[in-house]
Structures are given as structure tokens and as C-alpha cells.
Coordinates of C-alpha atoms in Angstrom, one line a residue:
X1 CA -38.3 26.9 10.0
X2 CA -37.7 23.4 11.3
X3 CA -36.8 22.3 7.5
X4 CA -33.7 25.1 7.7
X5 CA -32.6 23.8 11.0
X6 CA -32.8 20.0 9.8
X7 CA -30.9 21.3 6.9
X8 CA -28.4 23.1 8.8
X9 CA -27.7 20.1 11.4
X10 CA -26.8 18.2 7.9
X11 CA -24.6 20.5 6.8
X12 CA -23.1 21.1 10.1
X13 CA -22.2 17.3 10.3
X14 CA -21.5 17.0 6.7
X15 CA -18.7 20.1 7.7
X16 CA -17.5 18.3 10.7
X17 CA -17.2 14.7 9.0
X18 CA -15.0 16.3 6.5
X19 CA -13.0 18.0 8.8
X20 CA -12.5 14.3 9.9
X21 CA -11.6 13.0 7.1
X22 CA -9.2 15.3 6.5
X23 CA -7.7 15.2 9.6
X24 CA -7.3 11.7 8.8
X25 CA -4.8 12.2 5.7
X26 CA -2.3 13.9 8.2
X27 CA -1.1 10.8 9.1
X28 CA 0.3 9.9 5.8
X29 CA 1.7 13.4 5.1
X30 CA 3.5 13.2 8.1
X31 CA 5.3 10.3 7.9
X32 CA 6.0 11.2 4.1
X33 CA 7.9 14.3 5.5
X34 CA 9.6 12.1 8.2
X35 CA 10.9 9.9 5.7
X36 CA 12.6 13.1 4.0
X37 CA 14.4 13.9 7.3
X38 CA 12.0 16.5 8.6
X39 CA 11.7 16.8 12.2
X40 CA 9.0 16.6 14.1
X41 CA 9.0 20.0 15.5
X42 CA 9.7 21.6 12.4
X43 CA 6.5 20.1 11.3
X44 CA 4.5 21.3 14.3
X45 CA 5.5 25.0 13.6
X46 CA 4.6 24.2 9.8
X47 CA 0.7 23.2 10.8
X48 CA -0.1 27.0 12.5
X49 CA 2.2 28.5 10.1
X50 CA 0.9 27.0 7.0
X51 CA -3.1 27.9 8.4
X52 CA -2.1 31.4 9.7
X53 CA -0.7 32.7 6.3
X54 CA -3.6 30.5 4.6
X55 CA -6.3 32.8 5.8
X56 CA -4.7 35.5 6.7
X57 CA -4.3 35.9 3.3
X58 CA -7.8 35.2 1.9
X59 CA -9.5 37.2 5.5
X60 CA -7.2 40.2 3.9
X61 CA -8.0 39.7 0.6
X62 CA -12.2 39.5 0.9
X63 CA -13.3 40.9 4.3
X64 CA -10.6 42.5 6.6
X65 CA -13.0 43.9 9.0
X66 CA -13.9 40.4 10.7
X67 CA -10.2 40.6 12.1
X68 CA -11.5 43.1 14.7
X69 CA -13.5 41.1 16.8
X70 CA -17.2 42.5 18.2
X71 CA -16.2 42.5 21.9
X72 CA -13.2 43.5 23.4
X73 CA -13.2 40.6 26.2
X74 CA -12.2 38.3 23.0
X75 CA -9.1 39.7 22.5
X76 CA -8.5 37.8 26.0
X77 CA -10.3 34.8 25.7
X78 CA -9.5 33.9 22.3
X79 CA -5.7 35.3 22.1
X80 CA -4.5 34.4 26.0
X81 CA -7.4 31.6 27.5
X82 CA -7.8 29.7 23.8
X83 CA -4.4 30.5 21.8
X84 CA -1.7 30.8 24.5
X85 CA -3.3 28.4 27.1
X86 CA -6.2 25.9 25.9
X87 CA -4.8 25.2 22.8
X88 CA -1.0 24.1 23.9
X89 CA -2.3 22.3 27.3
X90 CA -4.0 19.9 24.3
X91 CA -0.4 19.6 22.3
X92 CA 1.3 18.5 25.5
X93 CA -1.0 16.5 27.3
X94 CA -1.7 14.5 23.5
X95 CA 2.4 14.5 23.1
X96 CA 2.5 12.9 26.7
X97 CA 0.1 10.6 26.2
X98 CA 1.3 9.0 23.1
X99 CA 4.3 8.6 24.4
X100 CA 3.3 6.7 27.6
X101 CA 0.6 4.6 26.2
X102 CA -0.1 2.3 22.9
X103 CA -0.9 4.4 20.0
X104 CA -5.0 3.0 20.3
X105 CA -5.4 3.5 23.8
X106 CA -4.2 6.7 23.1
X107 CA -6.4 7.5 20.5
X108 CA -9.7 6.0 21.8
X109 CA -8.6 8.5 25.0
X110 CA -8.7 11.5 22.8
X111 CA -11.5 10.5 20.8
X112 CA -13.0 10.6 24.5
X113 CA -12.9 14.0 24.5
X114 CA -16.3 13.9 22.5
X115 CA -18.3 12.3 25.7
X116 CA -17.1 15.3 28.2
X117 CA -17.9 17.7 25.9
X118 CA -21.9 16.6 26.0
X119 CA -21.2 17.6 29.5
X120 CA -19.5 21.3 29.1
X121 CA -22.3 21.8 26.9
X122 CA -24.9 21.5 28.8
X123 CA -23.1 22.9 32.1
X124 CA -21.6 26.0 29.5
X125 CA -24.6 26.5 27.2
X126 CA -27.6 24.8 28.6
X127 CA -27.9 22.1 25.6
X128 CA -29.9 19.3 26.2
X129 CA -28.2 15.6 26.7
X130 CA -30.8 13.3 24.3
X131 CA -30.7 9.6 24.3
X132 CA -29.4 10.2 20.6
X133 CA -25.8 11.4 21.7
X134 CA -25.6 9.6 24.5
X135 CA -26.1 6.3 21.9
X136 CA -24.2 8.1 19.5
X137 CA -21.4 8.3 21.8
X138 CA -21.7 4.5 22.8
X139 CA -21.7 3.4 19.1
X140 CA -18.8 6.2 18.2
X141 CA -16.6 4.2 20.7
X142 CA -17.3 0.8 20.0
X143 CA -16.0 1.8 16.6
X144 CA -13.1 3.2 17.7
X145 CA -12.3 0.1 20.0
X146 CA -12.8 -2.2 16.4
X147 CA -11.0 0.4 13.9
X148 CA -7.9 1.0 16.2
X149 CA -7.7 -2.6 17.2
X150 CA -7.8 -2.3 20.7
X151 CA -8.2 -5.5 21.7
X152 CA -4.2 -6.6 20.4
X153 CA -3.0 -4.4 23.4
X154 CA -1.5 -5.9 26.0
X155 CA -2.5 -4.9 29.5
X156 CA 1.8 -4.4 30.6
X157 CA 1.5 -1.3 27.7
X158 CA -0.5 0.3 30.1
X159 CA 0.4 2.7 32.9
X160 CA -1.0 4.8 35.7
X161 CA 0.5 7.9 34.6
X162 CA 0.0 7.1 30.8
X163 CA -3.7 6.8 31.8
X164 CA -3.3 9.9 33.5
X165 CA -2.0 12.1 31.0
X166 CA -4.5 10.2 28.6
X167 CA -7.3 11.6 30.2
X168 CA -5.3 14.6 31.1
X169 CA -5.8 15.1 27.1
X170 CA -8.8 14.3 26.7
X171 CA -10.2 17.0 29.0
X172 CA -8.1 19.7 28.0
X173 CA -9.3 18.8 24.4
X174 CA -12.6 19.5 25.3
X175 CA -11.9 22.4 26.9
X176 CA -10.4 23.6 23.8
X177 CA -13.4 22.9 21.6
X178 CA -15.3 24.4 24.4
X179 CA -13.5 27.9 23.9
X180 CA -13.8 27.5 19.9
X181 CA -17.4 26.7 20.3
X182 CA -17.9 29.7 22.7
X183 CA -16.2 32.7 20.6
X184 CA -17.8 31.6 17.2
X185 CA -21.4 31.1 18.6
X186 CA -20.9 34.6 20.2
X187 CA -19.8 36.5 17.1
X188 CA -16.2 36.0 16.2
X189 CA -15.8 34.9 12.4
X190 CA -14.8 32.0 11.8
X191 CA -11.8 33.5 10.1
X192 CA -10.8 35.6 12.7
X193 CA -10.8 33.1 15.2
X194 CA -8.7 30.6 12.7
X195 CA -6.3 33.8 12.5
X196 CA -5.6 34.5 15.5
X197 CA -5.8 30.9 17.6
X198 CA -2.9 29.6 14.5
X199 CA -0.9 32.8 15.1
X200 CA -0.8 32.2 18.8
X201 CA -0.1 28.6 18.6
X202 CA 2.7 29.6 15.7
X203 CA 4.3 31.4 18.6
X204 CA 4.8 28.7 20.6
X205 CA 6.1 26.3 18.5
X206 CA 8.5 28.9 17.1
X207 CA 10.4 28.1 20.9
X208 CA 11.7 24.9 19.5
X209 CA 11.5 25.5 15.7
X210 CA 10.7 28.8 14.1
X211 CA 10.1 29.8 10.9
X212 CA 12.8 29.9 9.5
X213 CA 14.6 26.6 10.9
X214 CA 11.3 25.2 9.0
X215 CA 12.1 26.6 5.9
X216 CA 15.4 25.3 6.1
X217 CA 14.6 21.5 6.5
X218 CA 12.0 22.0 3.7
X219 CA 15.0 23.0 1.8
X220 CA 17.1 20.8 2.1
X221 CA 15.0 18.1 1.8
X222 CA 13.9 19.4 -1.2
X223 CA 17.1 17.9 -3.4
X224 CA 16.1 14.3 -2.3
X225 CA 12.0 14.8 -2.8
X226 CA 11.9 17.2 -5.7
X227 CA 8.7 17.7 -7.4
X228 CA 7.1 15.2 -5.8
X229 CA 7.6 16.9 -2.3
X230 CA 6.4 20.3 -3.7
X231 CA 3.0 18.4 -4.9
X232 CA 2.9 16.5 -1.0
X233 CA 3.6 20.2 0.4
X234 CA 0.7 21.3 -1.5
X235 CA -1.7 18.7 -0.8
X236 CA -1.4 19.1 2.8
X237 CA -1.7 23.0 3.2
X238 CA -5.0 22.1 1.2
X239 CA -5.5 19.8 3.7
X240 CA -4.7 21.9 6.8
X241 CA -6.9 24.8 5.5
X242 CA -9.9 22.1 4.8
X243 CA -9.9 20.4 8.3
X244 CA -9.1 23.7 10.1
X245 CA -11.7 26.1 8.3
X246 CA -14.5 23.3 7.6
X247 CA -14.9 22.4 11.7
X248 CA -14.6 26.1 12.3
X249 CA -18.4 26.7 10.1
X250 CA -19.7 23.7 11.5
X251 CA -19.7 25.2 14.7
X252 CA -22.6 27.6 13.1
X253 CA -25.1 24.8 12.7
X254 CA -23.8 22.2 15.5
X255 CA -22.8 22.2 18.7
X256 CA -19.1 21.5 19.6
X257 CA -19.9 18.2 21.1
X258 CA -22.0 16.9 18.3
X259 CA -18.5 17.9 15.7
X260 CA -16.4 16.3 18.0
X261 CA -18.5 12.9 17.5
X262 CA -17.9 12.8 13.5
X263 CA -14.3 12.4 14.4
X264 CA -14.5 8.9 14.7
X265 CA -14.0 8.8 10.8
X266 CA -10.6 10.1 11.3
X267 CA -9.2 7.1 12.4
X268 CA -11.7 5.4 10.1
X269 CA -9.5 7.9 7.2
X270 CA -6.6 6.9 8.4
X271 CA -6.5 2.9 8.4
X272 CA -8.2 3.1 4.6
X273 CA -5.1 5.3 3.8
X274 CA -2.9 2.9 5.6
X275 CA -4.5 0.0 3.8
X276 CA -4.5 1.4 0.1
X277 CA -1.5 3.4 -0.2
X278 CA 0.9 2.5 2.5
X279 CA -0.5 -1.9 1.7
X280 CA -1.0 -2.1 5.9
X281 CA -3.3 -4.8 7.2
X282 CA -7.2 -3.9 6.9
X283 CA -8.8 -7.0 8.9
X284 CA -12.6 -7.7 9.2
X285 CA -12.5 -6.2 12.9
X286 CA -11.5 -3.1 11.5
X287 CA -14.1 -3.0 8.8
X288 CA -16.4 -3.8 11.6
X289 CA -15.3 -0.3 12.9
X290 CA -15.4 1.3 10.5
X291 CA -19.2 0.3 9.8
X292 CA -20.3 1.2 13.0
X293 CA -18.2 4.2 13.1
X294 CA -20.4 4.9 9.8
X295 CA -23.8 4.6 11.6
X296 CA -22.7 6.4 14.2
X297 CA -22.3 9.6 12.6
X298 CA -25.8 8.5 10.4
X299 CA -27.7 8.1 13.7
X300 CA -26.2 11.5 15.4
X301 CA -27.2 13.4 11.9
X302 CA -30.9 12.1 12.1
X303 CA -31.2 12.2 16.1
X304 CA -29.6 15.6 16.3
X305 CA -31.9 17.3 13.6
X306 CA -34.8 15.2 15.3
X307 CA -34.2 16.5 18.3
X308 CA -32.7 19.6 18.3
X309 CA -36.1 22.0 18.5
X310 CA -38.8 20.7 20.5
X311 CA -39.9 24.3 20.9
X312 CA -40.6 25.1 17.3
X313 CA -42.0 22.1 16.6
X314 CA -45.0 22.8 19.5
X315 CA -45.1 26.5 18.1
X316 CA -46.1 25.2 14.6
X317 CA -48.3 22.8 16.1
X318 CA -50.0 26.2 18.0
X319 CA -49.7 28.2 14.7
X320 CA -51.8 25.2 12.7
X321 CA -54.4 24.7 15.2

């Protein structure tokens, strides 16, 4: 019994990290598309659109039942609370607080959102806070600090309100993993829930750019990108559907706040892409990071399947005396 549950807390992180690491290719999709003249919103209403049709398609094609979900209160909490509330407060708090503060402080704010979800975990679902997340936590920073460079910010960058809405995100980010967390662990499929939380979140970026506005800027751009843009297009719905689907399972082996930590190899993916294809500076700080970013996740992985059930363990030791 406690050999499946070590074995599941791997997988579960293995899951998460490459969620992570896929999340960390985005960057370099993105500004591929920018530099075809895509805008920026119609590539906010491509990410939901492009998961939504991604499994809507394969839940419709292999199990169609899952769509109706085991409790009717989840209709609510997942379509209105998560998809029309949650889920948006994230994309405008994170919109507002890259725009007010330098790109790292930024990200080492959202990154955050790991640490308050140990709390909303244990307040929410009554999981233990262990020395090994609370470590895990520490290290996961420190390597964020080192990866994203931190310390060539200047102090003038940063401002009260930028702070603000920094934190701002990084709360309503955990309160968004929170309600993922919740309907999965209670039933919902993880298909289901990737259905319906991407068609809500389709809805509201269809207010500044809808569907079809996308496909229009995808065509036009496609006489300057050709091939090469179809193959890009491709990689990333791959991409979407691997980062969006393989966090959603984790959540059946970890908790949300122990997913959220493996994140710090997204930024980790990110500066290797930057370094390799785009030829940006990787300095020794950086690989510093990313080293202890590394050991972080390591040291969650063997803490967290450690630690994760004291109960069974004295229940085997009952069982063998």
C-alpha cells in the first residue's frame, strides 16, 4: 500500500513537472506568433479555444458520459465560481501585474502562488504543512530569484500598486488551483473539468477577440509564415493540450500545492529555450537557478512520498507485529 502511494506521489510530480515544462515553451510560441503580426488577444482566445475543441473532441470520441458531472452543485462551482470568476480574476490580476512591475518580480510573485496554496490546503482539505514543503518552498524560490535574475532589478521598477496587483495574482492564482484541486479530488474527470473551465474562459476572451477574428489573423499571417507557421501552430496545440491535461491527472496523486511547486521549472524551460534557440544570455547565476530549482522539485518528490501517510505506515507496523 505505501509502495502505490510512493509511486503515485512520483508520478503525480513527474505529471506536474511536465506540465512545467511545457508551460515553459509558451514563451517562444508566442513571440513567434507576435512576430507574424498576431495580436495578443487573438492569441488569448486561441489558448481556451485550441484546449476546448482538443478534448472536447477526444472526451466525445472515448467516454462522453464524464461530461455530466456526479453532483449537480458542480455545474456551479466549476462553470460560474472556477470558469467565469476564479479563472479570469487570475488573467487580469497576471495582465496587471506584468504591466506595472519588471517581468522577474512579476514572475517570482506568481510563482508565489505555490506558498499560499500550502495554506488553502490545509485550511480547505485538512493536509498537513511538513518541514518538506515548507523547505521545498524556500529552495523553489531561491531558484526563482537566480533563474529570473532578480537581483539586476532596480528598486525605481518597483511600485506600490505593481506590488499590489502582484500579490493580487498571486492569491487569485491559488484560489484557482484551489477550485481545480477541489472538483477533480471530488469526482469530476479530468476531462470534464478541462471542457468546461476552457469553454468558459473561451467565452470571455471571445469579448475582445472571438473566434472568428482569430481565424482571421491566423490567415492572414499565414502568406508570410507558410508551412513553417502551420508546423509552429501544431506544436503548440500539442503543447496546450500537454500542460493543460498533464496538471489536470496530477491532481489524482498530489495535492494542488505540491503541483504548483514543480512550476519553478517553467521559468527554468523558458531561459534554456531563450538560451539555445533564441542565442539570449544563460549566465552562471542562472544555472545556479536552475540547479536549485532542480533539487527542489527532487527534495518535494522524496519528502512528499516520505511523508504523505503516517497512518498507514503505523497500520503496517500493527499488522506485522
Amino acid at each position: 500500500m505505501l509502495h502505490q502511494r510512493n509511486n503515485g506521489v512520483v508520478l503525480g510530480v513527474f505529471l506536474a513537472g511536465t506540465s512545467a515544462v511545457a508551460t515553459g515553451t509558451f514563451g517562444l510560441f508566442l513571440n513567434y506568433f507576435s512576430d507574424l503580426g498576431i495580436s495578443d488577444a487573438a492569441m488569448s482566445t486561441f489558448t481556451p479555444l485550441a484546449v476546448f475543441l482538443v478534448y472536447l473532441i477526444y472526451t466525445l470520441a472515448t467516454q462522453p458520459k464524464v461530461l455530466k458531472l456526479p453532483q449537480k452543485r458542480f455545474y456551479f462551482t466549476l462553470i460560474v465560481c472556477s470558469g467565469m470568476i476564479a479563472s479570469p480574476l487570475y488573467i487580469y490580476t497576471s495582465v496587471r501585474s506584468f504591466n506595472t512591475l519588471p517581468i522577474a518580480v512579476a514572475s517570482l510573485l506568481d510563482f508565489s502562488n505555490a506558498i499560499v496554496l500550502v495554506f488553502l490546503m490545509r485550511i480547505f482539505f485538512k493536509s498537513r504543512i511538513t518541514r518538506g514543503k515548507l523547505i521545498s518552498c524556500v529552495l523553489a524560490v531561491c531558484g526563482m530569484v537566480f533563474v529570473l535574475n532578480l537581483f539586476g532589478t532596480h528598486a525605481t521598477d518597483i511600485t506600490t500598486i505593481g506590488i499590489l496587483w502582484g500579490l493580487a495574482n498571486c492569491v487569485s492564482l491559488a484560489v484557482a488551483y484551489t477550485f481545480d484541486y477541489y472538483h477533480i479530488k471530488n469526482g469530476v474527470s479530468w476531462l470534464a473539468y478541462l471542457v468546461y473551465s476552457n469553454f468558459m474562459g473561451l467565452l470571455v476572451f471571445s469579448i475582445k477577440a472571438n473566434p472568428i477574428q482569430v481565424f482571421s489573423e491566423f490567415s492572414q499571417a499565414l502568406s508570410t509564415g507558410g508551412i513553417a507557421m502551420i508546423f509552429m501552430a501544431l506544436a503548440y496545440i500539442a503543447a496546450l493540450a500537454i500542460s493543460y491535461g498533464t496538471i489536470a491527472i496530477s491532481y489524482k496523486y498530489i495535492e494542488a500545492s505540491t503541483a504548483s511547486l514543480t512550476f519553478v521549472l517553467e521559468p527554468t524551460t523558458a531561459t534554456l529555450l531563450g538560451f539555445f534557440v533564441l542565442h539570449q544570455h544563460l549566465s552562471g547565476t542562472q544555472l545556479l537557478g536552475m540547479v536549485i530549482a532542480i533539487a527542489a522539485i527532487i527534495y518535494l518528490q522524496y519528502t512528499d512520498g516520505k511523508e504523505a501517510n503516517p497512518k498507514s505506515k503505523k497500520a503496517l507496523k500493527r499488522k506485522t507485529a
